[in-house]
Short mmCIF file of C-alpha atoms and ligand atoms in Angstrom, two decimals:
data_model
loop_
_atom_site.label_atom_id
_atom_site.label_comp_id
_atom_site.label_asym_id
_atom_site.label_seq_id
_atom_site.Cartn_x
_atom_site.Cartn_y
_atom_site.Cartn_z
CA MET A 23 2.67 -28.15 -13.08
CA ARG A 24 -0.38 -28.54 -10.82
CA LEU A 25 -3.41 -26.67 -12.09
CA ASN A 26 -3.76 -24.47 -8.99
CA LYS A 27 -0.12 -23.41 -9.22
CA TYR A 28 -0.50 -22.74 -12.96
CA ILE A 29 -3.49 -20.46 -12.26
CA ALA A 30 -1.75 -18.69 -9.33
CA GLN A 31 1.30 -18.10 -11.49
CA SER A 32 -0.84 -16.52 -14.16
CA GLY A 33 -1.35 -13.72 -11.64
CA ILE A 34 -5.12 -13.84 -11.49
CA ALA A 35 -5.64 -15.56 -8.15
CA SER A 36 -3.93 -17.18 -5.20
CA ARG A 37 -3.62 -20.97 -5.14
CA ARG A 38 -6.49 -21.18 -2.65
CA LYS A 39 -8.72 -19.02 -4.84
CA ALA A 40 -7.67 -21.05 -7.87
CA ASP A 41 -8.92 -24.19 -6.09
CA GLU A 42 -12.26 -22.50 -5.45
CA LEU A 43 -12.57 -21.38 -9.08
CA THR A 44 -11.73 -24.88 -10.27
CA ILE A 45 -14.13 -26.70 -7.95
CA ALA A 46 -16.89 -24.24 -8.92
CA GLY A 47 -16.45 -25.26 -12.57
CA ASN A 48 -14.90 -22.04 -13.87
CA VAL A 49 -11.83 -23.69 -15.31
CA LYS A 50 -11.53 -25.46 -18.65
CA ILE A 51 -8.65 -27.51 -20.05
CA ASN A 52 -8.68 -27.81 -23.82
CA GLY A 53 -12.32 -26.72 -23.89
CA LEU A 54 -13.56 -29.14 -21.21
CA VAL A 55 -14.49 -28.24 -17.63
CA MET A 56 -11.87 -29.48 -15.16
CA LYS A 57 -12.89 -29.58 -11.49
CA GLU A 58 -9.73 -31.22 -10.14
CA PRO A 59 -7.25 -28.61 -8.74
CA GLY A 60 -4.51 -31.26 -8.65
CA TYR A 61 -4.70 -31.87 -12.41
CA ASP A 62 -1.21 -31.89 -13.92
CA VAL A 63 -1.06 -29.30 -16.69
CA VAL A 64 1.12 -30.54 -19.53
CA GLU A 65 2.83 -28.76 -22.43
CA GLY A 66 0.25 -27.80 -25.04
CA ASP A 67 -2.77 -27.70 -22.66
CA VAL A 68 -4.97 -24.67 -23.19
CA VAL A 69 -6.19 -23.41 -19.80
CA GLU A 70 -9.16 -21.06 -19.54
CA VAL A 71 -10.49 -19.38 -16.40
CA SER A 72 -13.96 -17.86 -16.65
CA GLY A 73 -13.70 -17.94 -20.43
CA ARG A 74 -10.28 -16.28 -20.62
CA LYS A 75 -7.16 -18.08 -21.75
CA ILE A 76 -4.38 -17.81 -19.20
CA GLU A 77 -0.66 -18.54 -19.09
CA PRO A 78 1.74 -18.47 -16.15
CA VAL A 79 3.59 -15.22 -15.70
CA LYS A 80 7.24 -15.76 -16.48
CA LYS A 81 8.40 -12.88 -14.39
CA PHE A 82 6.98 -11.65 -11.10
CA VAL A 83 6.85 -7.94 -10.44
CA TYR A 84 6.90 -6.42 -6.94
CA LEU A 85 6.27 -2.71 -6.59
CA MET A 86 6.00 -0.15 -3.81
CA LEU A 87 3.73 2.81 -4.50
CA ASN A 88 3.27 5.94 -2.43
CA LYS A 89 -0.49 6.15 -2.81
CA PRO A 90 -1.90 9.67 -2.73
CA LYS A 91 -5.30 10.39 -1.17
CA GLY A 92 -8.16 10.21 -3.65
CA PHE A 93 -7.39 6.82 -5.20
CA VAL A 94 -9.10 3.50 -4.53
CA THR A 95 -7.02 0.37 -4.08
CA THR A 96 -9.45 -1.91 -5.92
CA VAL A 97 -8.65 -2.65 -9.56
CA SER A 98 -11.90 -1.02 -10.69
CA ASP A 99 -14.42 1.24 -8.98
CA GLU A 100 -18.21 1.29 -9.39
CA GLU A 101 -18.24 5.05 -8.80
CA GLY A 102 -15.61 5.63 -11.47
CA ARG A 103 -13.04 7.03 -9.02
CA PRO A 104 -9.37 6.80 -10.01
CA THR A 105 -7.64 3.59 -8.98
CA VAL A 106 -4.02 3.10 -7.96
CA LEU A 107 -3.48 1.23 -11.23
CA ASP A 108 -3.95 4.56 -13.05
CA LEU A 109 -0.67 5.66 -11.45
CA LEU A 110 1.39 2.80 -12.90
CA THR A 111 2.22 4.42 -16.19
CA ASP A 112 5.00 2.13 -17.42
CA VAL A 113 4.09 -1.27 -15.99
CA SER A 114 3.21 -3.65 -18.80
CA VAL A 115 2.08 -6.60 -16.66
CA ARG A 116 -1.17 -6.82 -14.72
CA VAL A 117 -0.49 -6.27 -11.03
CA PHE A 118 -2.86 -5.94 -8.09
CA PRO A 119 -2.58 -4.37 -4.64
CA ILE A 120 -1.59 -6.46 -1.62
CA GLY A 121 -4.26 -5.51 0.90
CA ARG A 122 -5.90 -2.14 0.84
CA LEU A 123 -5.77 1.45 1.96
CA ASP A 124 -8.82 3.70 2.28
CA TYR A 125 -9.60 6.21 -0.45
CA ASN A 126 -8.43 9.00 1.90
CA THR A 127 -5.34 7.26 3.25
CA SER A 128 -1.98 7.87 1.64
CA GLY A 129 1.32 6.01 1.79
CA LEU A 130 2.91 2.64 1.30
CA LEU A 131 1.05 0.18 -0.91
CA LEU A 132 2.59 -2.97 -2.36
CA LEU A 133 1.49 -4.31 -5.74
CA THR A 134 2.41 -7.56 -7.40
CA ASN A 135 1.36 -10.23 -9.88
CA ASP A 136 2.51 -12.95 -7.45
CA GLY A 137 -0.85 -14.34 -6.31
CA ASP A 138 0.63 -16.67 -3.72
CA LEU A 139 2.62 -13.97 -1.97
CA ALA A 140 -0.33 -11.55 -2.01
CA TYR A 141 -2.56 -14.19 -0.48
CA ARG A 142 -0.06 -15.12 2.22
CA LEU A 143 0.58 -11.53 3.23
CA THR A 144 -3.11 -10.76 3.64
CA HIS A 145 -3.88 -13.95 5.52
CA PRO A 146 -4.41 -13.22 9.26
CA LYS A 147 -1.75 -15.81 10.16
CA HIS A 148 1.02 -14.07 8.20
CA GLN A 149 0.04 -10.41 8.47
CA VAL A 150 3.07 -8.16 8.84
CA TYR A 151 2.77 -5.25 11.24
CA LYS A 152 1.99 -1.91 9.69
CA THR A 153 3.08 1.51 10.80
CA TYR A 154 0.91 4.58 10.26
CA ARG A 155 1.40 8.24 10.91
CA ALA A 156 -1.87 9.87 11.89
CA ARG A 157 -2.91 13.44 12.55
CA VAL A 158 -5.87 13.34 14.89
CA THR A 159 -8.16 15.99 16.34
CA GLY A 160 -7.40 17.46 19.76
CA ILE A 161 -4.99 16.24 22.38
CA LEU A 162 -4.26 12.53 22.63
CA SER A 163 -3.71 12.08 26.36
CA GLU A 164 -1.34 9.43 27.73
CA ALA A 165 -4.38 7.64 29.16
CA ARG A 166 -5.92 7.40 25.69
CA ALA A 167 -2.61 6.32 24.15
CA ALA A 168 -2.41 3.57 26.79
CA LYS A 169 -5.88 2.33 25.79
CA LEU A 170 -4.76 2.13 22.17
CA ARG A 171 -1.60 0.28 23.20
CA ASN A 172 -3.44 -2.31 25.30
CA GLY A 173 -6.12 -3.17 22.77
CA ILE A 174 -9.45 -1.51 22.29
CA ASP A 175 -12.95 -2.55 21.19
CA ILE A 176 -13.63 -1.12 17.74
CA GLY A 177 -17.13 -2.58 17.47
CA GLY A 178 -17.17 -6.32 17.90
CA PHE A 179 -13.40 -6.69 17.66
CA VAL A 180 -10.73 -6.01 20.27
CA THR A 181 -7.43 -4.99 18.71
CA SER A 182 -4.23 -6.65 19.87
CA LYS A 183 -1.44 -4.71 21.54
CA ALA A 184 -0.19 -1.79 19.45
CA LYS A 185 2.79 0.53 19.62
CA VAL A 186 1.79 4.17 19.96
CA GLU A 187 4.13 7.13 20.02
CA ILE A 188 2.99 10.72 20.28
CA LEU A 189 5.28 12.75 18.01
CA LYS A 190 3.91 16.25 18.27
CA GLY A 191 0.84 17.93 19.66
CA THR A 192 -1.01 21.22 19.91
CA ALA A 193 -4.38 21.91 21.47
CA ASN A 194 -5.98 21.38 18.04
CA SER A 195 -4.32 18.25 16.79
CA THR A 196 -1.77 15.55 17.60
CA ILE A 197 0.59 13.65 15.32
CA VAL A 198 0.92 10.03 16.36
CA GLU A 199 2.80 7.03 15.04
CA ILE A 200 0.91 3.78 15.53
CA GLN A 201 1.97 0.22 14.74
CA ILE A 202 -0.77 -2.40 14.44
CA TYR A 203 -0.70 -6.13 13.89
CA GLU A 204 -4.04 -6.76 12.18
CA GLY A 205 -5.65 -5.23 9.13
CA LYS A 206 -9.33 -4.76 9.93
CA ASN A 207 -11.30 -2.45 7.71
CA ARG A 208 -10.62 1.21 8.69
CA GLN A 209 -8.89 -0.09 11.82
CA VAL A 210 -6.73 2.93 12.65
CA ARG A 211 -9.60 5.37 12.12
CA LYS A 212 -11.85 3.23 14.32
CA MET A 213 -9.20 2.91 17.05
CA PHE A 214 -8.75 6.66 17.36
CA ALA A 215 -12.49 7.25 17.15
CA ALA A 216 -12.93 4.76 20.02
CA VAL A 217 -10.83 6.99 22.32
CA GLY A 218 -12.46 10.20 21.10
CA ASN A 219 -9.88 11.54 18.59
CA LYS A 220 -10.92 11.71 14.95
CA VAL A 221 -8.33 10.98 12.26
CA ILE A 222 -7.69 14.01 10.04
CA ASP A 223 -4.84 12.58 7.94
CA LEU A 224 -3.54 9.05 7.71
CA GLU A 225 -0.42 7.80 6.01
CA ARG A 226 1.07 4.29 6.03
CA VAL A 227 4.82 4.69 6.45
CA ALA A 228 5.95 1.07 6.75
CA MET A 229 4.90 -2.55 6.34
CA GLY A 230 7.07 -4.68 8.57
CA GLU A 231 10.66 -3.76 7.69
CA LEU A 232 9.70 -2.16 4.36
CA PHE A 233 9.73 1.62 4.60
CA LEU A 234 8.20 4.28 2.40
CA GLY A 235 11.28 6.46 2.92
CA ARG A 236 11.60 9.31 0.46
CA LEU A 237 9.40 7.84 -2.26
CA LYS A 238 7.32 10.77 -3.52
CA GLU A 239 3.52 10.70 -3.49
CA GLY A 240 2.17 9.15 -6.69
CA HIS A 241 5.57 7.58 -7.45
CA TYR A 242 6.50 3.89 -7.33
CA ARG A 243 9.59 1.73 -7.45
CA LYS A 244 10.54 -1.92 -7.75
CA LEU A 245 11.28 -3.73 -4.50
CA THR A 246 14.88 -4.81 -3.99
CA GLN A 247 15.69 -8.53 -3.88
CA GLN A 248 16.32 -8.16 -0.15
CA GLU A 249 12.83 -6.68 0.34
CA ILE A 250 11.23 -9.46 -1.72
CA ASP A 251 13.07 -12.11 0.31
CA TYR A 252 11.94 -10.42 3.52
CA LEU A 253 8.28 -10.56 2.44
CA LYS A 254 8.57 -14.19 1.38
CA ASN A 255 9.85 -15.07 4.84
CA CYS A 256 7.17 -13.20 6.78
N1 URA B 311 -6.55 1.89 8.90
C1 URA B 311 -7.45 2.76 8.41
O1 URA B 311 -8.30 3.24 9.15
N2 URA B 311 -7.38 3.08 7.12
C2 URA B 311 -6.46 2.59 6.26
O2 URA B 311 -6.45 2.93 5.08
C3 URA B 311 -5.53 1.68 6.79
C4 URA B 311 -5.61 1.35 8.11
#
């Protein structure tokens, strides 16, 4: 098996990242630095990445978590805040989140140990659309909704066309469903701020054709084979 595939299948990095690690001299085969990502790993080779022995994962795990507010989606946090991994109480393999959600955003988060799939799904070329339900301050007028739909400057970046549906509104706040096609940092919050409505609550309810459904906050489940196949074909 090619070295970059071997590393990706160990669940620590995508194939692309594995190439970078290898070229940078972080990979050893049988105690010697190997800088050639195309090296053919053979039975009995001991592969180390950054001083840690690795082995390909035999079984990939794909999970959907309903992330509550108050958790970070990084695997560790400098400020010591709880991470989404703290919620995975009976998962024995090391998984990592596909993409991210803000500390104060709740909803659908995928986790896996499949480095290749995670990389593909977060690459701008393959990004699946994401659907959010937002509660925003004040009234979201049709004119503002149209601006969000057509693309809006969120500070050096103009968003592509989005779907926006106003679900419910009072004078104080409006509940809106918004579907976006990119994943810029804090994109939904910035989009609403750009039209003058501040996000109060934000929940991701779907990624492409994968839906959060009735999964309770803080709970997680395995993806079905159909869902996994869908993601692999995105
Ligand atoms: N957009 C945001 O502003 N926050 C998220 O967590 C996800 C999308």
